[in-house]
Coordinates of C-alpha atoms in Angstrom, one line a residue:
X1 CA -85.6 -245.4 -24.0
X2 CA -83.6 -242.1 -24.9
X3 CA -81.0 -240.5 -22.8
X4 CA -82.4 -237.6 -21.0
X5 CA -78.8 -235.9 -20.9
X6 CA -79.1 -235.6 -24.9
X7 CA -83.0 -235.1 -25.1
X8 CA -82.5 -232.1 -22.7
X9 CA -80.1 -230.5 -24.8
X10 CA -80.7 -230.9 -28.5
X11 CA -77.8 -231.0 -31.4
X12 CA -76.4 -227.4 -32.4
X13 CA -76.7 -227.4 -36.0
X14 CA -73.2 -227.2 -37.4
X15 CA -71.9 -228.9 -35.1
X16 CA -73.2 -232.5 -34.5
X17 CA -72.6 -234.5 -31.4
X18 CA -72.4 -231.0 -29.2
X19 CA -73.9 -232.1 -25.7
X20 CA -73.9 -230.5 -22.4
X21 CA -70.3 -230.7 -22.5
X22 CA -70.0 -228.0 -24.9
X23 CA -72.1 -225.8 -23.0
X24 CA -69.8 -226.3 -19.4
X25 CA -66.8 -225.9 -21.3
X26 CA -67.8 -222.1 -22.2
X27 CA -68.8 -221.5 -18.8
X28 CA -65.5 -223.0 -17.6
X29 CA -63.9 -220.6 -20.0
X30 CA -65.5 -217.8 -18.9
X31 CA -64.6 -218.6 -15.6
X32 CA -60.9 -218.4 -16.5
X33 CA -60.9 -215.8 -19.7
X34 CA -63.3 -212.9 -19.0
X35 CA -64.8 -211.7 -21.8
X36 CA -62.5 -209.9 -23.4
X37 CA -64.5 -208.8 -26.6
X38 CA -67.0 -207.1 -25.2
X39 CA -69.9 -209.4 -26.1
X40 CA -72.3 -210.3 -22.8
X41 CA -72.7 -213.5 -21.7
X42 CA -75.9 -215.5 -20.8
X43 CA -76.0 -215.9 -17.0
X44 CA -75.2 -218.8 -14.8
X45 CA -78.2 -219.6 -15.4
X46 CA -78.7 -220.5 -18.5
X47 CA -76.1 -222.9 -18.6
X48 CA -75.2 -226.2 -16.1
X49 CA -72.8 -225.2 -13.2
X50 CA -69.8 -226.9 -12.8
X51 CA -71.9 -228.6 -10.1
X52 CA -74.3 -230.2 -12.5
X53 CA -71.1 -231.6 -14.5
X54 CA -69.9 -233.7 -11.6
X55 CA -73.5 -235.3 -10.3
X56 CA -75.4 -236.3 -13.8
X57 CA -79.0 -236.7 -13.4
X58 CA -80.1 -240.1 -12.9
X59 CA -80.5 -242.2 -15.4
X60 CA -77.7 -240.7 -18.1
X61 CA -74.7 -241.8 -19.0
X62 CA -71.2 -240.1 -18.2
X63 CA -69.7 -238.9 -21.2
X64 CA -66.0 -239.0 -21.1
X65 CA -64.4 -235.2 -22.0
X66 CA -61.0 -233.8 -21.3
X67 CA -60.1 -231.7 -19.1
X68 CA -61.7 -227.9 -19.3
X69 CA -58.9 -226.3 -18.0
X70 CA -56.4 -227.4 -21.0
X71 CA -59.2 -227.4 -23.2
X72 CA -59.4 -223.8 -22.8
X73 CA -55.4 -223.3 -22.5
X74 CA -54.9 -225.0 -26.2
X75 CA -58.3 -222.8 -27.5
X76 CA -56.6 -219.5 -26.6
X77 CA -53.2 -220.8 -27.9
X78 CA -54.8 -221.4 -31.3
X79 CA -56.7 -217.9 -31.4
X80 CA -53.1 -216.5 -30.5
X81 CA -51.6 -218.5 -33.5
X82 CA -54.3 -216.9 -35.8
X83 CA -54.2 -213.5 -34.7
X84 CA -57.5 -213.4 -32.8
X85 CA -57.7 -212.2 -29.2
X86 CA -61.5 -212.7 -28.7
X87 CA -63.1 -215.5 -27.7
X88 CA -66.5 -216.8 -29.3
X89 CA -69.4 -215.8 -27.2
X90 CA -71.5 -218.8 -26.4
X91 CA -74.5 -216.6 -28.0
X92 CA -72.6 -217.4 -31.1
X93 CA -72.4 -220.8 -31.1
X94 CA -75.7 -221.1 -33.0
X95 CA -74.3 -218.8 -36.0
X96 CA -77.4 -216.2 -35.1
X97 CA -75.2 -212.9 -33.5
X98 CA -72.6 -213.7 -36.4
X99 CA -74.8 -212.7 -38.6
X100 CA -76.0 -210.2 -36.6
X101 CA -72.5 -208.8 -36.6
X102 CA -72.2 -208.8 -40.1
X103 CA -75.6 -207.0 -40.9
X104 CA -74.5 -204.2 -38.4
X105 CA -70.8 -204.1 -39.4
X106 CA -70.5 -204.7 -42.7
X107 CA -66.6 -203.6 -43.0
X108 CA -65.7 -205.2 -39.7
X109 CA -65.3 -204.2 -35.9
X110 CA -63.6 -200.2 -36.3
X111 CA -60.4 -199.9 -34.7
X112 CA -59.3 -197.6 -32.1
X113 CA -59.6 -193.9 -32.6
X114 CA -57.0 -191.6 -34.4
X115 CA -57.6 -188.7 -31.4
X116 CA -53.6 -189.5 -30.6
X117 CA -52.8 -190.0 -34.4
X118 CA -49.6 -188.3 -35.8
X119 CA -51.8 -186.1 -37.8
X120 CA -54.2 -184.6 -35.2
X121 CA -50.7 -184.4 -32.8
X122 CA -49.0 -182.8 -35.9
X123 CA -52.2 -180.3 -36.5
X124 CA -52.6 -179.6 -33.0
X125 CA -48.7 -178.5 -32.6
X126 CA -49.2 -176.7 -35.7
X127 CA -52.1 -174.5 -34.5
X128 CA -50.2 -174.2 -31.1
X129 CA -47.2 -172.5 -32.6
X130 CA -49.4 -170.6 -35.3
X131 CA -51.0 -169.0 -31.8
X132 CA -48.2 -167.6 -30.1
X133 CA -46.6 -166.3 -33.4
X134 CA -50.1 -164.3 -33.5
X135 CA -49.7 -163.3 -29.8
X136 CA -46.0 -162.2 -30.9
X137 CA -47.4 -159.5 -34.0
X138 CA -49.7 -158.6 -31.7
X139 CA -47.5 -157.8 -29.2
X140 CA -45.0 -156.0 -31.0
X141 CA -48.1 -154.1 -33.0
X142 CA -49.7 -153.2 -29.4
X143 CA -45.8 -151.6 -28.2
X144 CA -46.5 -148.1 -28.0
X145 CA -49.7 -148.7 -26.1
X146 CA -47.8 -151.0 -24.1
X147 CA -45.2 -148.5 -23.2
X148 CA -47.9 -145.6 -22.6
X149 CA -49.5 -148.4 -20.3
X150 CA -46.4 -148.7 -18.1
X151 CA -45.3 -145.3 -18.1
X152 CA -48.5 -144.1 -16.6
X153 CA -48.2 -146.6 -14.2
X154 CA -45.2 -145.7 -13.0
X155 CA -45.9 -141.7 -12.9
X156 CA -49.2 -143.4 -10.9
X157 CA -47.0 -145.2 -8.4
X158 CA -44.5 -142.8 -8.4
X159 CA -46.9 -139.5 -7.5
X160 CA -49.0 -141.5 -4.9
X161 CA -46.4 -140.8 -2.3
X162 CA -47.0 -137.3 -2.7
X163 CA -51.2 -137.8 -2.9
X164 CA -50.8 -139.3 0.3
X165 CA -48.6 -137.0 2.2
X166 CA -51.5 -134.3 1.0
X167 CA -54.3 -137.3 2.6
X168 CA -52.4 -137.2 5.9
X169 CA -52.5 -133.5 6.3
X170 CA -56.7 -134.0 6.4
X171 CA -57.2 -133.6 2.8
X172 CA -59.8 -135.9 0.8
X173 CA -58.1 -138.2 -2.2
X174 CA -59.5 -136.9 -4.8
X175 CA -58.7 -133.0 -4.2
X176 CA -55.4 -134.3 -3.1
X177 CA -55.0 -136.0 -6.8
X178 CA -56.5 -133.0 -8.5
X179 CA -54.1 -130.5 -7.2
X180 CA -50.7 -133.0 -7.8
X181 CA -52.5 -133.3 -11.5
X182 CA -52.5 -129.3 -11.6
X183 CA -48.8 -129.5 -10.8
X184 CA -48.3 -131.7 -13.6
X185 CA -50.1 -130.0 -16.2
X186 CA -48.4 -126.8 -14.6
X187 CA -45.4 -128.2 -15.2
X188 CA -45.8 -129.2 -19.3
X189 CA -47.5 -126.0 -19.9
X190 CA -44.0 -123.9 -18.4
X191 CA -42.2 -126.5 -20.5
X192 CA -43.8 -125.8 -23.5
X193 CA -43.9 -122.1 -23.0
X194 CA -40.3 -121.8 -22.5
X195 CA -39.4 -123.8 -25.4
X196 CA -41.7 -123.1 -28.3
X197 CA -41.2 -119.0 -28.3
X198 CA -37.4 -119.6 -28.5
X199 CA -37.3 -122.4 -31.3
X200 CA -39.8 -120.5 -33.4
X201 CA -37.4 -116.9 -33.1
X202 CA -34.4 -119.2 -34.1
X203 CA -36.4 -120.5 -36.9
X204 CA -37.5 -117.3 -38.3
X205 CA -34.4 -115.4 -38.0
X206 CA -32.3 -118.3 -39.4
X207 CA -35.2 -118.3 -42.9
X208 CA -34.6 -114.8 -42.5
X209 CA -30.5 -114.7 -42.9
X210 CA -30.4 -117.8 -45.7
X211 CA -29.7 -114.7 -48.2
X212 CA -27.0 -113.2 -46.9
X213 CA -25.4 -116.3 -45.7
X214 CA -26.0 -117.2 -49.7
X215 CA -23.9 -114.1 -50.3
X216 CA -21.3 -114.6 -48.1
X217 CA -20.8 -117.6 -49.7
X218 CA -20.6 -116.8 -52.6
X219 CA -18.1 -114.0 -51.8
X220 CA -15.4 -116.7 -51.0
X221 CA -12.8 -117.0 -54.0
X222 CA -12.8 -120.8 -52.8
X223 CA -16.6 -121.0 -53.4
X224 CA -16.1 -118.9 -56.6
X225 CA -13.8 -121.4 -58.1
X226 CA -16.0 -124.5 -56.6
X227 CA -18.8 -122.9 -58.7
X228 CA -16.6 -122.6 -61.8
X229 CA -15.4 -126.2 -62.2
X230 CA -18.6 -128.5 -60.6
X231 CA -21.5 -125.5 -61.5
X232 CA -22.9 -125.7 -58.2
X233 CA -25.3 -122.7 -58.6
X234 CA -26.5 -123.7 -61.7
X235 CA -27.6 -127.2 -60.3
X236 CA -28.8 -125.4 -57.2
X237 CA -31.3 -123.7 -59.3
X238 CA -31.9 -126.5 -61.8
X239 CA -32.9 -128.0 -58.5
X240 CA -35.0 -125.7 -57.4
X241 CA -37.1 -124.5 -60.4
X242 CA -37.8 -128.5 -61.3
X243 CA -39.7 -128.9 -58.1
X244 CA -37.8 -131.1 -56.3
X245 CA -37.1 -128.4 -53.3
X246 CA -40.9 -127.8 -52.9
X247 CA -41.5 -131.9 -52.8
X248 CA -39.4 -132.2 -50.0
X249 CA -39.6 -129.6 -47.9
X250 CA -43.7 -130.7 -48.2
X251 CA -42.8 -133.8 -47.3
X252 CA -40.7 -132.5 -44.5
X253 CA -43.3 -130.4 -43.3
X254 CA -46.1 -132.7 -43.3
X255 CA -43.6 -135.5 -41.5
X256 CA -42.7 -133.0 -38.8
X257 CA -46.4 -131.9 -38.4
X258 CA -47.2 -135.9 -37.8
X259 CA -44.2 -136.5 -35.3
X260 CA -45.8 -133.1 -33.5
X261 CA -49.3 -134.2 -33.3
X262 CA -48.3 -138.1 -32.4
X263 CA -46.6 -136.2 -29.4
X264 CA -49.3 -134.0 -28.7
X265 CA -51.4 -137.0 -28.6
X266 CA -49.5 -139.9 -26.7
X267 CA -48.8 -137.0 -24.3
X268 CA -52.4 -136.5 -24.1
X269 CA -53.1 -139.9 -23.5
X270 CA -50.2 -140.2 -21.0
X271 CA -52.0 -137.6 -18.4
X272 CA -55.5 -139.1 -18.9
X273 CA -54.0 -143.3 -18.0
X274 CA -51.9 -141.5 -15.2
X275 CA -55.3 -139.5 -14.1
X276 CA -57.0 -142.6 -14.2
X277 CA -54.7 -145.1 -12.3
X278 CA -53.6 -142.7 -9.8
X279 CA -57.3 -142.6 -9.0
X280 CA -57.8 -146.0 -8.9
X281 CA -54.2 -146.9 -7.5
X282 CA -56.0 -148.5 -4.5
X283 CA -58.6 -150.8 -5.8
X284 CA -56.5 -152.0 -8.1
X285 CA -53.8 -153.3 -5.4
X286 CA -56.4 -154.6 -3.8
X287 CA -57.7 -156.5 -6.8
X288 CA -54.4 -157.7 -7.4
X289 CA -54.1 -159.3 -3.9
X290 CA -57.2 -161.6 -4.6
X291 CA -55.5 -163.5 -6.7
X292 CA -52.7 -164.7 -3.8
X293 CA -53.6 -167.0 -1.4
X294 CA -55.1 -165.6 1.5
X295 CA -52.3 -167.5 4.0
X296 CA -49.9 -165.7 1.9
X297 CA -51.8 -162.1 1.3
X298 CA -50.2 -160.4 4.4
X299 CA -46.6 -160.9 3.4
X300 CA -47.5 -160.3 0.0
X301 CA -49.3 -156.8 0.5
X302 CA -46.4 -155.8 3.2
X303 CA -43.7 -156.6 0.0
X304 CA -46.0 -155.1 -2.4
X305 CA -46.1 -151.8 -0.3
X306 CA -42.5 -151.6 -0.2
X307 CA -41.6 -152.1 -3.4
X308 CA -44.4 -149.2 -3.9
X309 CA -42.8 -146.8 -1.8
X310 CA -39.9 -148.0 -3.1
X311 CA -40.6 -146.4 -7.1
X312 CA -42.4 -143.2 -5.2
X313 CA -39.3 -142.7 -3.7
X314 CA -37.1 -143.3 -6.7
X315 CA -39.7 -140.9 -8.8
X316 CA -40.1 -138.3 -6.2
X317 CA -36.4 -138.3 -5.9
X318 CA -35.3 -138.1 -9.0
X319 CA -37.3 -135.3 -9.7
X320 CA -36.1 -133.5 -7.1
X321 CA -32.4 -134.2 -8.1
X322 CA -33.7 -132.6 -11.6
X323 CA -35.3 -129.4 -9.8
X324 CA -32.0 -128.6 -8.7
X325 CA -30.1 -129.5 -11.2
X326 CA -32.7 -127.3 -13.7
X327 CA -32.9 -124.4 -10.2
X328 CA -29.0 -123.9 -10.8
X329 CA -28.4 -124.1 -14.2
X330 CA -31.0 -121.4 -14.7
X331 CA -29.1 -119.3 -11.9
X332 CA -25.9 -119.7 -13.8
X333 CA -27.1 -119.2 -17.4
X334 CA -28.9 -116.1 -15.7
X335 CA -25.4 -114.7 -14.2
X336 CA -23.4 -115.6 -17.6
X337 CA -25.9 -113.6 -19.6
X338 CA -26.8 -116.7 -22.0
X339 CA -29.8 -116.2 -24.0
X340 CA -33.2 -118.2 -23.4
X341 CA -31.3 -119.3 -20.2
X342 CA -35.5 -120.9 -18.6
X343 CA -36.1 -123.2 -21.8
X344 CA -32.3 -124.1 -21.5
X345 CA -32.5 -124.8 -17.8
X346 CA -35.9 -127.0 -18.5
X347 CA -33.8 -128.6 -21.1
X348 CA -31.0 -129.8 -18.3
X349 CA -33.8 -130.4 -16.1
X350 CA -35.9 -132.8 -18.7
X351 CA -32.5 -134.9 -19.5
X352 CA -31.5 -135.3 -15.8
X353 CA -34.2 -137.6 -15.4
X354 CA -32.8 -140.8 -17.6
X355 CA -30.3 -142.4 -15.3
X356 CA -26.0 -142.3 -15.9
X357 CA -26.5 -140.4 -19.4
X358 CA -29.2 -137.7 -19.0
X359 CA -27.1 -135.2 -16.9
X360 CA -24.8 -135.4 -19.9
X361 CA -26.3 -135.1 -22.5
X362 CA -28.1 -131.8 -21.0
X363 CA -24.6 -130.8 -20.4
X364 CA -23.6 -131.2 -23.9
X365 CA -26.7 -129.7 -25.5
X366 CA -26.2 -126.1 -23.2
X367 CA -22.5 -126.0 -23.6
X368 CA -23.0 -126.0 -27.8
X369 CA -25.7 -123.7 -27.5
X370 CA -23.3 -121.4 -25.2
X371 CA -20.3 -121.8 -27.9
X372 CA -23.0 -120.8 -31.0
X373 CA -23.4 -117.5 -28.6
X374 CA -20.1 -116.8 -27.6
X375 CA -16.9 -119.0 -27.0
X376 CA -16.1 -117.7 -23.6
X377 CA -20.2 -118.6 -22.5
X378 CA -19.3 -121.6 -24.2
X379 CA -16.0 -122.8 -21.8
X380 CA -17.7 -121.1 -18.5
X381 CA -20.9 -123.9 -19.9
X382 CA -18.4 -126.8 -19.7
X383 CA -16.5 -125.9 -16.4
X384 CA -19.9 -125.3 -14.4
X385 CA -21.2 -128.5 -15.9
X386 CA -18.1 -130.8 -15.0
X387 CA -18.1 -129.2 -11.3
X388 CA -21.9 -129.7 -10.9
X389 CA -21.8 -132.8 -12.1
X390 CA -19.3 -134.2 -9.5
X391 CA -21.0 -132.3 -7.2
X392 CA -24.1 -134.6 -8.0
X393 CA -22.8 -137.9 -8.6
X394 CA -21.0 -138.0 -5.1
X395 CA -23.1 -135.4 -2.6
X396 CA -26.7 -135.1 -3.9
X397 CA -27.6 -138.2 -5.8
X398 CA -26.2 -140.7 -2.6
X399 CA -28.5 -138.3 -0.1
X400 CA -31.3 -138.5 -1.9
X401 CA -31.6 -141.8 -3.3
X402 CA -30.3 -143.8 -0.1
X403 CA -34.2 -143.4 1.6
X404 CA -35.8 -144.7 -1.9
X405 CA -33.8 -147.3 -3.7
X406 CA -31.2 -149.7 -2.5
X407 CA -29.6 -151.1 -5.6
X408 CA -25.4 -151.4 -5.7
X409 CA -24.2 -149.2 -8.0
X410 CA -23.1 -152.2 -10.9
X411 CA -26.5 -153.3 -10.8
X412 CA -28.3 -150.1 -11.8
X413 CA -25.7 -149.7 -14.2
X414 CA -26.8 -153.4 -16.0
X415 CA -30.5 -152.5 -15.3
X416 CA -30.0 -149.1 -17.2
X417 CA -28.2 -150.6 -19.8
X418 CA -30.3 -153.4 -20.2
X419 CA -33.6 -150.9 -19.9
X420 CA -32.0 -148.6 -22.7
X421 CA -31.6 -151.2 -24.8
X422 CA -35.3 -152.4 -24.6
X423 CA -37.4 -149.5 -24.3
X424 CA -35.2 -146.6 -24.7
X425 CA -35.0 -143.4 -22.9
X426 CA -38.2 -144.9 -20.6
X427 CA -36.4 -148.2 -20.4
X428 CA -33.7 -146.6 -18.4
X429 CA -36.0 -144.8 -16.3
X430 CA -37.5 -148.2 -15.2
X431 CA -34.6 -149.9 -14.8
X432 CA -33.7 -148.8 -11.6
X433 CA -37.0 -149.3 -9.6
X434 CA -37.8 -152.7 -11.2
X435 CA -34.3 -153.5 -10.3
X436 CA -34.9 -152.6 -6.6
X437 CA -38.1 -154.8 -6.6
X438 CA -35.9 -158.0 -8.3
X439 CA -33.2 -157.4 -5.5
X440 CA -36.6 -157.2 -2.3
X441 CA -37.7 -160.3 -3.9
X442 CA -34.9 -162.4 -4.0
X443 CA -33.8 -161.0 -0.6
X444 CA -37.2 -161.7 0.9
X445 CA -38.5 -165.0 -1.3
X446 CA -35.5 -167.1 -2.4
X447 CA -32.8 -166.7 -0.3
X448 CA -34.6 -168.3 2.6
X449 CA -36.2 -170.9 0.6
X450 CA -32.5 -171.8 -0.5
X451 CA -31.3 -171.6 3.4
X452 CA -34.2 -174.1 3.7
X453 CA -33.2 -176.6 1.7

């Protein structure tokens, strides 16, 4: 009679003698080494239990095996020793999901992905740094409207002090903006009017006096002799006839006429951004607010308001310090008798409002135009201008600016130098607010997080 143990589970093909055993050692193993390779298993189920290998049904004899537990410990050692981390799945056993394999994956199982590959990592940090260097151009293409941006900002902030003092007196914000607008424009238009007539005489009568100015020149024995020995009126007039005198004053007039409208329109564009965010001066600090954290909004919008008040203060001050600075030089100019003594007074005025250097170079600019007229217009120019100056520096400047700005004096010289050297003339008019604001927020923010620590 046959042995039911080996009728119930037929030979594996390949593999001759395979019994029951085979099929409790690969659930043992499975027990021990999950499957690492990703194949599934046949359940429990379809296999003996570790049960069934310790009672044998009646009748069948008990086949002698080793131990599962070092069987399975010497099968993983030799798939170490060959390079092979995954263990057979007992699907395989019959040759079936080999093949299988093969059909599907001709060239083999595919490694892992390259998405951390040096190449990708390499192209990736190669399109990072190709991003900002765009950023960069466009940056430094985008500078002038960068600087228009700010600069109307800052007129915004700085005239809002004045928009609201007209609010508080029962008048509606947007009168209140028109009429400190109409100041404004008021202002360029006196500018302009006091300037241009004067530097278009001066022009004319200078074209005008070229000739006898030629004459006088020539006149001098030290010019005669000049003339003799290099032929400088001969190459003067070689010069001339050849076309090269026409070429560049055209070229000079047609540069000078693009630097004029330029102006005419970044000065254009100045008044409408300044219009526009001095209308809007609100809603966009409330705007700006969203984006804290609402535990922190209330000490951020008190901050915020005070570093606003703070730049009012600094503008409004400032241009009061220029108003009388402009207010006495035209009184002076008027007394001494100097000629265009408004456009020269708006001149002072203008260059008072750039920090540490402006009140000099005004100075400067009047005193040469007083020597041109006379020499003792020239010296009363330079005495008034060294007096008023002190006068200034140590009585008006401390009075005004103490209720706006509080910056130590070596600070707002770095910040002027530092704002000169970045953005110029407008640099240095920024310096000094954006200083005060640096010095609130390290007074407010990090010094007591540093006592905290």
């Amino acid at each position: 009679m046959p042995d039911r143990a080996t009728d119930a589970v037929p030979d594996i093909p390949g593999r001759p003698g395979a019994t029951r055993a085979t099929y409790a050692d690969a659930a043992e193993a499975t027990d021990i080494l999950p499957a690492a390779a990703g194949v599934p298993y046949p359940s429990r189920t379809a296999a003996p239990s570790r049960g069934s290998r310790a009672t044998p049904e009646p009748g069948s004899e008990a086949t002698p095996r080793p131990d599962s537990r070092a069987a399975s410990r010497q099968g993983s050692q030799a798939r170490r020793a060959s390079g092979s981390s995954a263990m057979p799945a007992p699907s395989s056993l019959d040759g079936s999901a080999d093949d299988g394999e093969d059909a599907a994956l001709p060239y083999g199982v595919p490694g892992k992905p390259l998405a951390r590959g040096p190449f990708l990592w390499g192209l990736t940090a190669a399109l990072g740094v190709l991003t900002a260097w765009a950023l960069a151009q466009a940056l430094i293409s985008s500078r002038s409207v960068i600087v228009l941006i700010v600069v109307a900002a800052f007129l915004a902030v700085g005239l809002n002090p004045v928009v609201e003092a007209l609010q508080r007196r029962g008048m509606n914000r947007r009168w209140a903006i028109s009429i400190v607008f109409l100041g404004v424009i008021a202002f360029f238009v006196l500018f302009g009017l006091a300037i241009v007539p004067p530097v278009s005489q001066e022009s004319s009568d200078f074209v005008s006096a070229v000739p006898g100015y030629v004459q006088s020149l020539m006149a001098n024995p030290t010019i005669k002799q000049l003339d003799t020995d290099y032929k400088i009126l001969a190459n003067i007039q070689t010069y001339i006839t050849s076309g090269g005198l026409g070429a560049t004053v055209a070229g000079g007039i047609l540069g000078a006429g693009a630097v004029v409208l330029d102006a005419f329109f970044s000065g254009f564009t100045l008044l409408v951004l300044t219009l526009y965010f001095l209308g809007s001066l609100p809603v966009i600090k409330e705007y700006l607010l969203l984006l804290v954290p609402a535990s922190r909004r209330p000490r951020t919008r008190a901050m915020g308001d005070e570093i606003l008040s703070g730049i009012g203060g600094y503008v409004a001050g400032n241009v009061l310090i220029s108003v009388i600075a402009g207010g006495l030089s035209w009184l002076f100019l008027t007394i001494a008798g100097a000629k265009y003594a408004l456009a020269l007074a708006l001149v002072v005025a203008v260059t008072d409002l750039i920090p540490l250097v402006g009140a000099t170079v005004g100075a400067v600019l009047v005193s040469a135009v007083g020597f041109l007229q006379s020499g003792t217009l020239g010296i009363a120019c330079v005495i008034f201008f060294v007096v008023y100056q002190q006068v200034e520096n140590y009585v008006i400047y401390p009075r005004v600016m103490s209720r706006s700005v509080d910056v130590a004096p070596a600070v707002s010289v770095i910040a002027a130098l530092f704002g000169g050297a970045l953005l110029g003339a407008v640099g240095a008019l920024l310096a000094i607010p954006v200083a005060a604001a640096v010095a609130l927020i390290v007074r407010e923010v990090v010094l007591p997080r540093q006592a905290r620590l």
